Protein backbone atom coordinates (compact mmCIF):
# COMPACT_ATOMS: atom_id res chain seq x y z
CA UNK A 1 0.00 0.00 0.00
CA UNK A 2 2.72 2.33 1.00
CA UNK A 3 4.55 1.29 -2.13
CA UNK A 4 1.43 1.86 -4.26
CA UNK A 5 1.00 5.25 -2.60
CA UNK A 6 4.61 6.02 -3.34
CA UNK A 7 4.12 4.98 -6.96
CA UNK A 8 0.92 7.06 -7.16
CA UNK A 9 2.69 10.00 -5.60
CA UNK A 10 5.52 9.66 -8.09
CA UNK A 11 3.02 9.37 -10.95
CA UNK A 12 1.12 12.36 -9.65
CA UNK A 13 4.24 14.47 -9.37
CA UNK A 14 5.22 13.52 -12.92
CA UNK A 15 1.72 14.45 -14.13
CA UNK A 16 1.89 17.76 -12.24
CA UNK A 17 5.31 18.36 -13.73
CA UNK A 18 4.02 17.46 -17.20
CA UNK A 19 0.95 19.66 -16.78
CA UNK A 20 2.99 22.57 -15.50
CA UNK A 21 5.46 22.13 -18.36
CA UNK A 22 2.56 22.10 -20.84
CA UNK A 23 1.09 25.17 -19.13
CA UNK A 24 4.41 26.98 -19.31
CA UNK A 25 4.74 25.98 -22.96
CA UNK A 26 1.32 27.36 -23.89
CA UNK A 27 1.86 30.53 -21.86
CA UNK A 28 5.19 31.06 -23.63
CA UNK A 29 3.48 30.43 -26.98
CA UNK A 30 0.78 32.96 -26.15
CA UNK A 31 3.40 35.47 -25.03
CA UNK A 32 5.40 34.82 -28.18
CA UNK A 33 2.31 35.50 -30.26
CA UNK A 34 1.22 38.51 -28.25
CA UNK A 35 4.60 40.23 -27.94
CA UNK A 36 5.32 40.73 -31.65
CA UNK A 37 1.83 42.12 -32.19
CA UNK A 38 2.61 44.74 -29.61
CA UNK A 39 5.99 45.46 -31.20
CA UNK A 40 4.69 45.40 -34.73
CA UNK A 41 2.98 48.74 -34.56
CA UNK A 42 5.70 50.90 -33.07
CA UNK A 43 9.36 51.53 -33.79
CA UNK A 44 11.57 49.80 -31.26
CA UNK A 45 14.92 51.09 -30.07
CA UNK A 46 17.60 48.45 -30.57
CA UNK A 47 20.30 47.62 -28.02
CA UNK A 48 22.92 48.67 -30.56
CA UNK A 49 24.11 52.25 -30.71
CA UNK A 50 26.83 54.81 -31.21
CA UNK A 51 27.65 57.90 -29.19
CA UNK A 52 26.33 60.12 -31.98
CA UNK A 53 25.32 60.46 -35.63
CA UNK A 54 24.76 57.10 -37.27
CA UNK A 55 25.40 57.92 -40.92
CA UNK A 56 25.00 54.55 -42.59
CA UNK A 57 23.66 51.08 -41.84
CA UNK A 58 24.24 48.04 -44.04
CA UNK A 59 23.66 44.29 -43.91
CA UNK A 60 25.84 41.50 -45.24
CA UNK A 61 24.25 39.55 -48.12
CA UNK A 62 23.56 36.56 -45.82
CA UNK A 63 21.77 38.80 -43.34
CA UNK A 64 23.91 37.61 -40.44
CA UNK A 65 25.93 40.77 -40.00
CA UNK A 66 24.99 44.41 -39.67
CA UNK A 67 27.43 47.28 -40.06
CA UNK A 68 27.05 50.83 -38.78
CA UNK A 69 29.13 53.91 -39.57
CA UNK A 70 29.01 56.89 -37.25
CA UNK A 71 30.23 60.31 -36.24
CA UNK A 72 31.97 58.93 -33.16
CA UNK A 73 34.86 57.92 -35.43
CA UNK A 74 34.07 54.22 -35.47
CA UNK A 75 32.31 51.68 -37.63
CA UNK A 76 30.82 48.72 -35.83
CA UNK A 77 30.18 45.16 -36.96
CA UNK A 78 27.25 43.46 -35.22
CA UNK A 79 25.87 39.95 -35.11
CA UNK A 80 22.33 40.68 -36.27
CA UNK A 81 20.75 37.59 -34.71
CA UNK A 82 22.18 38.09 -31.22
CA UNK A 83 22.54 41.90 -31.46
CA UNK A 84 26.09 41.44 -30.14
CA UNK A 85 28.90 43.79 -31.05
CA UNK A 86 31.57 41.80 -32.88
CA UNK A 87 34.14 44.41 -33.89
CA UNK A 88 34.74 48.14 -33.49
CA UNK A 89 36.74 49.65 -36.33
CA UNK A 90 38.57 52.79 -35.21
CA UNK A 91 39.04 55.73 -37.59
CA UNK A 92 40.64 59.15 -37.10
CA UNK A 93 37.51 61.01 -38.18
CA UNK A 94 33.77 60.61 -38.54
CA UNK A 95 32.82 57.53 -40.56
CA UNK A 96 30.27 58.68 -43.11
CA UNK A 97 30.05 55.59 -45.27
CA UNK A 98 30.09 51.81 -44.96
CA UNK A 99 29.30 49.16 -47.54
CA UNK A 100 29.55 45.38 -47.53
CA UNK A 101 30.85 43.69 -50.69
CA UNK A 102 28.35 41.61 -52.71
CA UNK A 103 30.02 38.35 -51.64
CA UNK A 104 30.15 39.46 -48.02
CA UNK A 105 33.90 39.13 -47.58
CA UNK A 106 34.80 42.81 -47.33
CA UNK A 107 33.58 45.96 -45.69
CA UNK A 108 34.55 49.36 -47.12
CA UNK A 109 34.39 52.56 -45.08
CA UNK A 110 34.79 56.23 -46.00
CA UNK A 111 35.72 58.81 -43.39
CA UNK A 112 35.99 62.52 -42.79
CA UNK A 113 39.77 62.55 -43.13
CA UNK A 114 39.56 61.39 -46.75
CA UNK A 115 40.44 57.78 -46.09
CA UNK A 116 38.90 54.86 -47.94
CA UNK A 117 39.49 51.67 -45.95
CA UNK A 118 38.86 48.05 -46.79
CA UNK A 119 38.28 45.59 -43.94
CA UNK A 120 37.78 41.86 -43.69
CA UNK A 121 34.19 41.60 -42.51
CA UNK A 122 34.55 38.38 -40.52
CA UNK A 123 37.51 39.54 -38.43
CA UNK A 124 37.34 43.34 -38.58
CA UNK A 125 40.97 43.46 -39.67
CA UNK A 126 42.17 46.13 -42.06
CA UNK A 127 43.00 44.91 -45.55
CA UNK A 128 43.98 48.18 -47.22
CA UNK A 129 43.66 51.91 -46.74
CA UNK A 130 44.17 54.82 -49.14
CA UNK A 131 44.01 58.55 -48.60
CA UNK A 132 43.58 59.88 -52.09
CA UNK A 133 40.59 62.11 -51.34
CA UNK A 134 41.68 65.54 -50.10
CA UNK A 135 38.39 65.95 -48.24
CA UNK A 136 35.77 63.86 -46.49
CA UNK A 137 34.48 60.68 -48.13
CA UNK A 138 30.70 60.65 -47.88
CA UNK A 139 29.79 57.52 -49.80
CA UNK A 140 31.31 54.25 -51.00
CA UNK A 141 29.77 51.49 -53.10
CA UNK A 142 30.91 48.14 -54.54
CA UNK A 143 30.35 47.15 -58.15
CA UNK A 144 27.87 44.24 -58.50
CA UNK A 145 30.72 41.79 -59.15
CA UNK A 146 32.67 43.07 -56.14
CA UNK A 147 35.85 43.77 -58.10
CA UNK A 148 35.64 47.55 -57.80
CA UNK A 149 34.76 50.13 -55.21
CA UNK A 150 33.60 53.70 -55.91
CA UNK A 151 34.07 56.56 -53.44
CA UNK A 152 33.02 60.19 -53.44
CA UNK A 153 32.97 63.19 -51.10
CA UNK A 154 34.03 66.80 -50.82
CA UNK A 155 34.07 69.84 -48.61
CA UNK A 156 32.71 73.33 -49.04
CA UNK A 157 32.92 75.16 -52.34
CA UNK A 158 36.37 74.13 -53.54
CA UNK A 159 36.69 70.66 -52.10
CA UNK A 160 37.82 67.44 -53.73
CA UNK A 161 34.61 66.07 -55.22
CA UNK A 162 36.18 63.56 -57.62
CA UNK A 163 34.63 60.15 -57.84
CA UNK A 164 37.33 57.51 -57.55
CA UNK A 165 37.01 53.91 -58.63
CA UNK A 166 39.33 51.46 -56.90
CA UNK A 167 40.30 47.89 -57.52
CA UNK A 168 39.37 45.44 -54.77
CA UNK A 169 41.14 44.30 -52.62
CA UNK A 170 44.32 46.17 -53.59
CA UNK A 171 42.65 49.61 -53.45
CA UNK A 172 44.52 51.02 -56.40
CA UNK A 173 42.77 53.71 -58.42
CA UNK A 174 41.61 52.46 -61.79
CA UNK A 175 39.62 55.52 -62.80
CA UNK A 176 38.73 59.04 -61.66
CA UNK A 177 35.53 60.79 -62.68
CA UNK A 178 35.18 64.58 -62.41
CA UNK A 179 32.46 64.64 -59.76
CA UNK A 180 30.33 67.64 -58.87
CA UNK A 181 30.93 71.34 -58.40
CA UNK A 182 30.01 71.11 -54.73
CA UNK A 183 30.34 68.26 -52.20
CA UNK A 184 29.21 64.93 -53.57
CA UNK A 185 27.09 62.82 -51.26
CA UNK A 186 26.09 59.72 -53.19
CA UNK A 187 27.71 57.14 -55.45
CA UNK A 188 26.07 53.94 -56.59
CA UNK A 189 26.72 51.23 -59.16
CA UNK A 190 23.65 50.11 -61.06
CA UNK A 191 22.30 46.60 -60.42
CA UNK A 192 23.45 43.95 -62.92
CA UNK A 193 20.07 43.86 -64.64
CA UNK A 194 17.83 46.26 -66.52
CA UNK A 195 18.66 49.70 -67.88
CA UNK A 196 20.95 50.55 -64.95
CA UNK A 197 23.32 47.69 -65.80
CA UNK A 198 26.87 48.97 -66.28
CA UNK A 199 26.08 52.42 -64.93
CA UNK A 200 27.37 54.49 -62.04
CA UNK A 201 25.33 57.31 -60.55
CA UNK A 202 26.62 60.19 -58.42
CA UNK A 203 24.68 62.90 -56.60
CA UNK A 204 25.91 66.20 -55.28
CA UNK A 205 25.53 69.59 -53.71
CA UNK A 206 25.24 71.21 -57.13
CA UNK A 207 21.67 69.83 -57.29
CA UNK A 208 22.66 67.42 -60.04
CA UNK A 209 22.60 63.69 -60.61
CA UNK A 210 25.29 62.34 -62.95
CA UNK A 211 24.85 58.95 -64.54
CA UNK A 212 27.88 57.37 -66.21
CA UNK A 213 27.90 54.47 -68.61
CA UNK A 214 30.69 52.05 -67.75
CA UNK A 215 33.38 51.31 -68.71
CA UNK A 216 33.36 54.21 -71.22
CA UNK A 217 32.43 56.84 -68.70
CA UNK A 218 30.04 58.84 -70.92
CA UNK A 219 28.02 61.07 -68.66
CA UNK A 220 24.42 62.24 -68.64
CA UNK A 221 23.07 64.73 -66.14
CA UNK A 222 19.63 64.73 -64.61
CA UNK A 223 18.20 67.93 -63.19
CA UNK A 224 15.13 68.56 -61.08
CA UNK A 225 16.15 68.85 -57.46
CA UNK A 226 16.27 72.42 -56.23
CA UNK A 227 18.99 71.86 -53.61
CA UNK A 228 21.76 69.39 -52.69
CA UNK A 229 21.06 65.82 -53.74
CA UNK A 230 21.96 63.32 -51.03
CA UNK A 231 21.78 59.52 -51.20
CA UNK A 232 19.98 57.57 -53.86
CA UNK A 233 18.95 53.99 -54.52
CA UNK A 234 18.23 51.93 -57.64
CA UNK A 235 15.20 49.67 -57.70
CA UNK A 236 16.42 46.03 -57.80
CA UNK A 237 15.26 45.71 -61.44
CA UNK A 238 17.26 48.82 -62.34
CA UNK A 239 14.26 50.58 -63.85
CA UNK A 240 14.07 53.40 -61.33
CA UNK A 241 16.30 55.57 -59.20
CA UNK A 242 14.97 57.20 -56.02
CA UNK A 243 16.80 60.28 -54.74
CA UNK A 244 16.78 62.40 -51.58
CA UNK A 245 17.63 66.04 -51.15
CA UNK A 246 18.06 69.10 -48.99
CA UNK A 247 15.02 70.43 -50.85
CA UNK A 248 12.83 68.06 -48.80
CA UNK A 249 11.77 65.87 -51.68
CA UNK A 250 12.04 62.22 -52.61
CA UNK A 251 12.09 61.94 -56.40
CA UNK A 252 11.71 58.98 -58.66
CA UNK A 253 13.57 58.82 -61.99
CA UNK A 254 13.17 56.56 -65.00
CA UNK A 255 16.66 55.20 -65.60
CA UNK A 256 16.11 54.38 -69.28
CA UNK A 257 14.87 57.85 -70.22
CA UNK A 258 16.50 59.94 -67.50
CA UNK A 259 13.17 61.62 -66.91
CA UNK A 260 11.68 62.50 -63.56
CA UNK A 261 8.75 60.15 -63.09
CA UNK A 262 7.32 61.71 -60.02
CA UNK A 263 8.09 63.65 -56.88
CA UNK A 264 7.05 61.12 -54.27
CA UNK A 265 7.31 63.45 -51.30
CA UNK A 266 7.75 67.14 -50.65
CA UNK A 267 8.28 68.18 -47.04
CA UNK A 268 9.90 71.10 -45.26
CA UNK A 269 12.89 69.22 -43.91
CA UNK A 270 15.68 67.59 -45.93
CA UNK A 271 15.42 63.91 -46.86
CA UNK A 272 18.63 61.91 -46.50
CA UNK A 273 18.30 58.27 -47.48
CA UNK A 274 16.13 55.83 -49.41
CA UNK A 275 16.11 52.04 -49.63
CA UNK A 276 14.25 49.44 -51.66
CA UNK A 277 13.29 46.10 -50.18
CA UNK A 278 15.16 43.21 -51.79
CA UNK A 279 12.04 42.12 -53.71
CA UNK A 280 11.54 45.70 -54.88
CA UNK A 281 8.01 45.85 -53.52
CA UNK A 282 8.64 48.63 -51.02
CA UNK A 283 10.55 51.88 -50.91
CA UNK A 284 11.46 53.48 -47.59
CA UNK A 285 12.79 57.00 -47.00
CA UNK A 286 14.04 58.94 -43.98
CA UNK A 287 15.04 62.51 -43.33
CA UNK A 288 15.51 65.32 -40.92
CA UNK A 289 11.94 65.20 -39.59
CA UNK A 290 12.57 61.77 -37.97
CA UNK A 291 9.84 60.07 -40.00
CA UNK A 292 10.10 56.74 -41.81
CA UNK A 293 7.87 56.65 -44.89
CA UNK A 294 6.96 53.65 -47.02
CA UNK A 295 5.68 53.46 -50.58
CA UNK A 296 4.54 50.36 -52.40
CA UNK A 297 6.27 50.37 -55.76
CA UNK A 298 3.51 49.19 -58.09
CA UNK A 299 1.94 52.65 -58.12
CA UNK A 300 4.34 54.35 -55.71
CA UNK A 301 1.53 55.12 -53.31
CA UNK A 302 2.56 56.32 -49.86
CA UNK A 303 1.50 53.57 -47.47
CA UNK A 304 2.53 54.77 -44.03
CA UNK A 305 4.63 57.33 -42.26
CA UNK A 306 5.69 57.01 -38.66
CA UNK A 307 7.62 59.34 -36.41
CA UNK A 308 10.54 57.15 -35.40
CA UNK A 309 12.96 59.55 -33.78
CA UNK A 310 12.62 63.03 -32.33
CA UNK A 311 15.69 64.05 -34.32
CA UNK A 312 16.87 63.53 -37.87
CA UNK A 313 17.42 60.13 -39.46
CA UNK A 314 20.36 59.70 -41.83
CA UNK A 315 20.11 56.06 -42.85
CA UNK A 316 17.50 53.42 -43.58
CA UNK A 317 17.93 49.81 -44.63
CA UNK A 318 15.59 46.83 -44.85
CA UNK A 319 16.30 44.09 -42.31
CA UNK A 320 17.04 40.68 -43.86
CA UNK A 321 13.56 39.30 -43.10
CA UNK A 322 11.93 42.38 -44.73
CA UNK A 323 9.51 42.78 -41.83
CA UNK A 324 11.36 45.80 -40.48
CA UNK A 325 13.62 48.59 -41.56
CA UNK A 326 16.52 49.70 -39.39
CA UNK A 327 17.14 53.42 -39.04
CA UNK A 328 19.87 55.53 -37.51
CA UNK A 329 20.54 59.24 -37.23
CA UNK A 330 21.49 62.24 -35.16
CA UNK A 331 21.08 60.68 -31.71
CA UNK A 332 23.23 57.64 -32.49
CA UNK A 333 20.48 55.16 -31.62
CA UNK A 334 19.13 52.50 -33.97
CA UNK A 335 15.44 51.77 -34.37
CA UNK A 336 13.64 48.80 -35.82
CA UNK A 337 10.54 50.05 -37.59
CA UNK A 338 7.89 47.60 -38.86
CA UNK A 339 7.12 47.71 -42.56
CA UNK A 340 3.52 47.79 -43.76
CA UNK A 341 2.24 44.61 -45.31
CA UNK A 342 2.08 44.63 -49.07
CA UNK A 343 1.76 41.82 -51.60
CA UNK A 344 4.92 40.97 -53.50
CA UNK A 345 5.27 43.19 -56.51
CA UNK A 346 4.13 41.83 -59.83
CA UNK A 347 6.71 43.10 -62.31
CA UNK A 348 4.08 43.07 -65.05
CA UNK A 349 2.21 45.86 -63.32
CA UNK A 350 5.30 47.78 -62.31
CA UNK A 351 5.02 50.20 -65.23
CA UNK A 352 1.76 51.57 -63.92
CA UNK A 353 3.77 54.21 -62.14
CA UNK A 354 4.93 55.71 -65.42
CA UNK A 355 1.38 56.60 -66.40
CA UNK A 356 0.59 58.46 -63.22
CA UNK A 357 0.69 62.20 -62.81
CA UNK A 358 3.87 63.67 -61.29
CA UNK A 359 2.14 64.95 -58.16
CA UNK A 360 4.07 64.97 -54.95
CA UNK A 361 2.80 63.77 -51.64
CA UNK A 362 2.94 67.17 -50.01
CA UNK A 363 3.02 67.44 -46.23
CA UNK B 1 14.19 78.57 -6.16
CA UNK B 2 12.53 78.11 -9.53
CA UNK B 3 9.94 80.74 -8.61
CA UNK B 4 12.70 83.19 -7.72
CA UNK B 5 14.42 82.63 -11.04
CA UNK B 6 11.15 83.05 -12.92
CA UNK B 7 10.53 86.38 -11.19
CA UNK B 8 14.10 87.40 -11.97
CA UNK B 9 13.74 86.42 -15.63
CA UNK B 10 10.45 88.29 -15.96
CA UNK B 11 12.01 91.30 -14.28
CA UNK B 12 14.99 91.23 -16.61
CA UNK B 13 12.74 90.91 -19.64
CA UNK B 14 10.68 93.87 -18.48
CA UNK B 15 13.75 96.00 -18.04
CA UNK B 16 15.78 94.82 -21.01
CA UNK B 17 13.19 94.64 -23.77
CA UNK B 18 13.11 98.03 -25.38
CA UNK B 19 10.04 99.48 -27.03
CA UNK B 20 11.28 102.24 -29.26
CA UNK B 21 8.81 104.82 -30.45
CA UNK B 22 11.17 107.07 -32.40
CA UNK B 23 12.28 104.78 -35.20
CA UNK B 24 14.32 101.67 -35.73
CA UNK B 25 17.30 101.06 -33.46
CA UNK B 26 19.70 101.37 -36.38
CA UNK B 27 20.88 104.12 -38.70
CA UNK B 28 20.00 102.12 -41.78
CA UNK B 29 17.97 99.00 -42.41
CA UNK B 30 19.18 96.44 -44.93
CA UNK B 31 16.98 95.64 -47.86
CA UNK B 32 16.29 91.91 -48.17
CA UNK B 33 19.42 90.16 -49.40
CA UNK B 34 21.85 92.81 -48.21
CA UNK B 35 23.92 93.55 -45.11
CA UNK B 36 24.37 96.92 -43.42
CA UNK B 37 27.80 97.42 -41.91
CA UNK B 38 27.61 100.54 -39.79
CA UNK B 39 31.15 101.63 -38.96
CA UNK B 40 29.96 104.60 -36.91
CA UNK B 41 27.71 102.62 -34.58
CA UNK B 42 29.97 99.59 -34.96
CA UNK B 43 27.20 97.16 -35.74
CA UNK B 44 26.12 94.76 -38.43
CA UNK B 45 22.41 94.67 -39.32
CA UNK B 46 20.90 91.67 -41.12
CA UNK B 47 17.46 91.24 -42.63
CA UNK B 48 15.59 88.11 -41.49
CA UNK B 49 12.19 86.46 -41.36
CA UNK B 50 10.80 84.58 -38.38
CA UNK B 51 10.06 80.90 -38.95
CA UNK B 52 8.73 78.25 -36.58
CA UNK B 53 11.09 75.24 -36.57
CA UNK B 54 8.38 73.00 -35.17
CA UNK B 55 9.65 69.76 -33.66
CA UNK B 56 13.29 70.78 -33.72
CA UNK B 57 15.33 70.49 -30.52
CA UNK B 58 15.03 73.32 -27.99
CA UNK B 59 12.01 74.92 -29.63
CA UNK B 60 9.42 75.41 -26.88
CA UNK B 61 11.01 72.59 -24.88
CA UNK B 62 14.32 72.04 -23.17
CA UNK B 63 16.97 70.18 -25.06
CA UNK B 64 20.48 70.29 -26.45
CA UNK B 65 21.27 71.42 -29.92
CA UNK B 66 24.18 72.43 -32.06
CA UNK B 67 22.17 74.54 -34.49
CA UNK B 68 21.85 78.31 -34.05
CA UNK B 69 18.57 80.12 -33.45
CA UNK B 70 19.68 82.78 -35.97
CA UNK B 71 21.20 81.62 -39.21
CA UNK B 72 21.50 82.21 -42.92
CA UNK B 73 19.52 80.62 -45.72
CA UNK B 74 22.66 80.11 -47.80
CA UNK B 75 26.27 79.22 -46.98
CA UNK B 76 29.41 77.91 -48.69
CA UNK B 77 27.91 78.54 -52.10
CA UNK B 78 24.72 76.55 -51.57
CA UNK B 79 21.64 76.15 -49.42
CA UNK B 80 22.41 76.20 -45.72
CA UNK B 81 22.20 72.69 -44.28
CA UNK B 82 20.55 73.83 -41.06
CA UNK B 83 18.18 76.45 -42.50
CA UNK B 84 15.09 74.59 -41.26
CA UNK B 85 16.34 74.90 -37.67
CA UNK B 86 16.59 78.68 -37.46
CA UNK B 87 13.97 80.90 -35.85
CA UNK B 88 15.50 84.02 -37.41
CA UNK B 89 16.28 83.12 -41.01
CA UNK B 90 18.70 85.68 -42.45
CA UNK B 91 18.56 86.15 -46.21
CA UNK B 92 22.27 86.46 -47.03
CA UNK B 93 25.25 84.06 -47.12
CA UNK B 94 27.03 83.35 -43.84
CA UNK B 95 30.17 84.49 -45.64
CA UNK B 96 28.69 88.00 -45.99
CA UNK B 97 28.01 88.14 -42.26
CA UNK B 98 31.58 87.11 -41.47
CA UNK B 99 32.93 89.64 -43.91
CA UNK B 100 30.89 92.44 -42.31
CA UNK B 101 32.19 91.59 -38.84
CA UNK B 102 35.75 91.45 -40.13
CA UNK B 103 35.27 94.92 -41.65
CA UNK B 104 34.45 96.22 -38.19
CA UNK B 105 37.71 94.81 -36.87
CA UNK B 106 36.18 91.78 -35.17
CA UNK B 107 38.78 88.98 -35.20
CA UNK B 108 38.51 85.21 -34.91
CA UNK B 109 41.29 83.63 -32.85
CA UNK B 110 40.75 79.86 -32.56
CA UNK B 111 38.74 78.20 -35.29
CA UNK B 112 38.31 74.63 -36.54
CA UNK B 113 36.59 72.61 -39.17
CA UNK B 114 33.77 70.41 -37.88
CA UNK B 115 36.05 67.38 -38.29
CA UNK B 116 38.85 68.91 -36.25
CA UNK B 117 36.37 70.21 -33.71
CA UNK B 118 35.10 66.70 -33.05
CA UNK B 119 38.63 65.62 -32.13
CA UNK B 120 38.77 68.34 -29.49
CA UNK B 121 35.32 67.78 -28.09
CA UNK B 122 34.58 67.45 -24.39
CA UNK B 123 35.69 68.75 -21.03
CA UNK B 124 38.38 66.68 -19.35
CA UNK B 125 41.31 67.30 -17.04
CA UNK B 126 43.45 67.56 -20.19
CA UNK B 127 41.27 70.21 -21.88
CA UNK B 128 43.46 73.04 -23.17
CA UNK B 129 42.60 76.68 -23.95
CA UNK B 130 42.76 75.88 -27.67
CA UNK B 131 39.98 73.34 -27.19
CA UNK B 132 37.60 76.30 -26.93
CA UNK B 133 36.65 78.27 -30.02
CA UNK B 134 37.89 81.80 -29.50
CA UNK B 135 37.57 85.26 -30.96
CA UNK B 136 36.39 88.76 -30.15
CA UNK B 137 33.19 88.86 -28.10
CA UNK B 138 29.94 89.91 -29.77
CA UNK B 139 26.49 90.94 -28.58
CA UNK B 140 23.39 90.03 -30.58
CA UNK B 141 19.87 91.41 -30.56
CA UNK B 142 16.76 91.20 -32.73
CA UNK B 143 14.44 94.08 -33.49
CA UNK B 144 11.17 94.44 -35.34
CA UNK B 145 8.16 96.68 -35.70
CA UNK B 146 5.46 95.64 -33.24
CA UNK B 147 1.69 95.63 -33.67
CA UNK B 148 1.44 99.16 -32.31
CA UNK B 149 3.90 100.37 -34.96
CA UNK B 150 6.59 100.79 -32.33
CA UNK B 151 10.02 99.20 -32.75
CA UNK B 152 10.88 96.48 -30.28
CA UNK B 153 14.43 95.29 -29.61
CA UNK B 154 15.27 92.22 -27.60
CA UNK B 155 18.63 90.66 -26.79
CA UNK B 156 19.20 87.29 -28.49
CA UNK B 157 19.54 85.49 -25.17
CA UNK B 158 16.23 86.83 -23.85
CA UNK B 159 14.26 84.45 -26.05
CA UNK B 160 15.91 81.53 -24.32
CA UNK B 161 16.11 80.03 -20.83
CA UNK B 162 18.58 77.47 -19.59
CA UNK B 163 18.07 74.46 -17.35
CA UNK B 164 20.81 73.41 -14.96
CA UNK B 165 20.98 70.91 -12.13
CA UNK B 166 21.88 72.17 -8.66
CA UNK B 167 22.17 69.70 -5.78
CA UNK B 168 20.24 67.17 -7.83
CA UNK B 169 17.41 69.58 -8.57
CA UNK B 170 16.60 71.13 -11.93
CA UNK B 171 16.71 74.90 -11.94
CA UNK B 172 15.56 77.20 -14.73
CA UNK B 173 17.81 80.21 -15.12
CA UNK B 174 18.32 83.00 -17.66
CA UNK B 175 20.48 82.00 -20.61
CA UNK B 176 23.84 83.65 -20.05
CA UNK B 177 25.93 82.78 -23.09
CA UNK B 178 29.36 84.15 -23.82
CA UNK B 179 29.36 84.73 -27.56
CA UNK B 180 32.60 84.99 -29.52
CA UNK B 181 33.22 85.41 -33.24
CA UNK B 182 35.37 82.40 -34.23
CA UNK B 183 34.32 82.37 -37.93
CA UNK B 184 34.91 78.61 -38.26
CA UNK B 185 31.81 78.09 -40.38
CA UNK B 186 33.06 80.39 -43.11
CA UNK B 187 36.81 79.81 -42.77
CA UNK B 188 36.22 76.06 -43.14
CA UNK B 189 33.14 76.20 -45.40
CA UNK B 190 30.89 74.17 -43.13
CA UNK B 191 27.79 75.10 -45.09
CA UNK B 192 25.52 74.94 -42.03
CA UNK B 193 24.42 78.59 -42.24
CA UNK B 194 24.51 78.93 -38.44
CA UNK B 195 25.27 82.41 -37.10
CA UNK B 196 25.16 82.16 -33.29
CA UNK B 197 25.14 78.65 -31.79
CA UNK B 198 23.92 77.76 -28.29
CA UNK B 199 27.04 75.66 -27.66
CA UNK B 200 30.67 75.72 -28.70
CA UNK B 201 30.24 74.45 -32.26
CA UNK B 202 32.57 75.04 -35.22
CA UNK B 203 29.70 74.75 -37.71
CA UNK B 204 28.67 78.38 -37.26
CA UNK B 205 30.56 81.66 -36.97
CA UNK B 206 29.63 82.75 -33.44
CA UNK B 207 29.48 80.36 -30.48
CA UNK B 208 28.80 80.32 -26.77
CA UNK B 209 32.23 79.21 -25.59
CA UNK B 210 31.52 78.79 -21.89
CA UNK B 211 32.22 75.08 -22.47
CA UNK B 212 34.69 73.32 -24.78
CA UNK B 213 33.61 72.22 -28.25
CA UNK B 214 30.37 70.21 -28.32
CA UNK B 215 30.51 68.83 -24.82
CA UNK B 216 28.85 69.66 -22.53
CA UNK B 217 26.01 71.33 -24.38
CA UNK B 218 23.75 73.58 -22.33
CA UNK B 219 20.11 72.53 -21.99
CA UNK B 220 18.16 75.46 -23.41
CA UNK B 221 14.63 76.31 -24.50
CA UNK B 222 13.63 78.92 -27.08
CA UNK B 223 10.24 80.40 -26.20
CA UNK B 224 8.41 81.02 -29.48
CA UNK B 225 5.63 82.85 -27.63
CA UNK B 226 7.88 85.83 -27.01
CA UNK B 227 9.15 85.97 -30.59
CA UNK B 228 7.17 87.79 -33.24
CA UNK B 229 4.86 85.56 -35.31
CA UNK B 230 6.29 83.43 -38.14
CA UNK B 231 6.70 85.45 -41.29
CA UNK B 232 7.48 88.70 -39.45
CA UNK B 233 10.26 90.82 -40.90
CA UNK B 234 12.92 91.23 -38.24
CA UNK B 235 16.49 92.51 -38.13
CA UNK B 236 19.39 90.81 -36.41
CA UNK B 237 21.97 93.16 -34.95
CA UNK B 238 25.51 92.04 -34.13
CA UNK B 239 27.78 94.37 -32.18
CA UNK B 240 31.41 93.26 -31.92
CA UNK B 241 33.82 94.25 -29.21
CA UNK B 242 36.96 94.37 -31.28
CA UNK B 243 40.15 93.80 -29.38
CA UNK B 244 43.48 95.21 -30.39
CA UNK B 245 45.59 92.67 -28.54
CA UNK B 246 46.64 89.42 -30.23
mmCIF file of N, CA and C in Angstrom, chain A residues 83 109 116 136 157 217 271 305-306 348:
data_model
loop_
_atom_site.group_PDB
_atom_site.id
_atom_site.type_symbol
_atom_site.label_atom_id
_atom_site.label_comp_id
_atom_site.label_asym_id
_atom_site.label_seq_id
_atom_site.Cartn_x
_atom_site.Cartn_y
_atom_site.Cartn_z
ATOM 1 N N UNK A 83 22.383 40.457 -31.737
ATOM 2 C CA UNK A 83 22.540 41.896 -31.457
ATOM 3 C C UNK A 83 23.874 42.191 -30.756
ATOM 4 N N UNK A 109 34.858 51.381 -45.813
ATOM 5 C CA UNK A 109 34.391 52.563 -45.082
ATOM 6 C C UNK A 109 35.004 53.818 -45.706
ATOM 7 N N UNK A 116 39.737 55.982 -47.529
ATOM 8 C CA UNK A 116 38.899 54.856 -47.938
ATOM 9 C C UNK A 116 39.598 53.618 -47.392
ATOM 10 N N UNK A 136 36.567 64.965 -47.054
ATOM 11 C CA UNK A 136 35.765 63.861 -46.493
ATOM 12 C C UNK A 136 35.210 62.940 -47.578
ATOM 13 N N UNK A 157 33.068 74.758 -50.940
ATOM 14 C CA UNK A 157 32.921 75.156 -52.345
ATOM 15 C C UNK A 157 34.027 74.602 -53.238
ATOM 16 N N UNK A 217 32.425 55.650 -69.532
ATOM 17 C CA UNK A 217 32.433 56.845 -68.701
ATOM 18 C C UNK A 217 31.648 58.000 -69.289
ATOM 19 N N UNK A 271 15.468 65.380 -46.887
ATOM 20 C CA UNK A 271 15.419 63.914 -46.860
ATOM 21 C C UNK A 271 16.849 63.433 -47.097
ATOM 22 N N UNK A 305 3.524 56.513 -42.744
ATOM 23 C CA UNK A 305 4.634 57.334 -42.262
ATOM 24 C C UNK A 305 4.570 57.316 -40.745
ATOM 25 N N UNK A 306 5.709 57.062 -40.127
ATOM 26 C CA UNK A 306 5.695 57.006 -38.665
ATOM 27 C C UNK A 306 6.875 57.776 -38.105
ATOM 28 N N UNK A 348 4.887 42.722 -63.884
ATOM 29 C CA UNK A 348 4.082 43.066 -65.051
ATOM 30 C C UNK A 348 3.299 44.357 -64.835
#
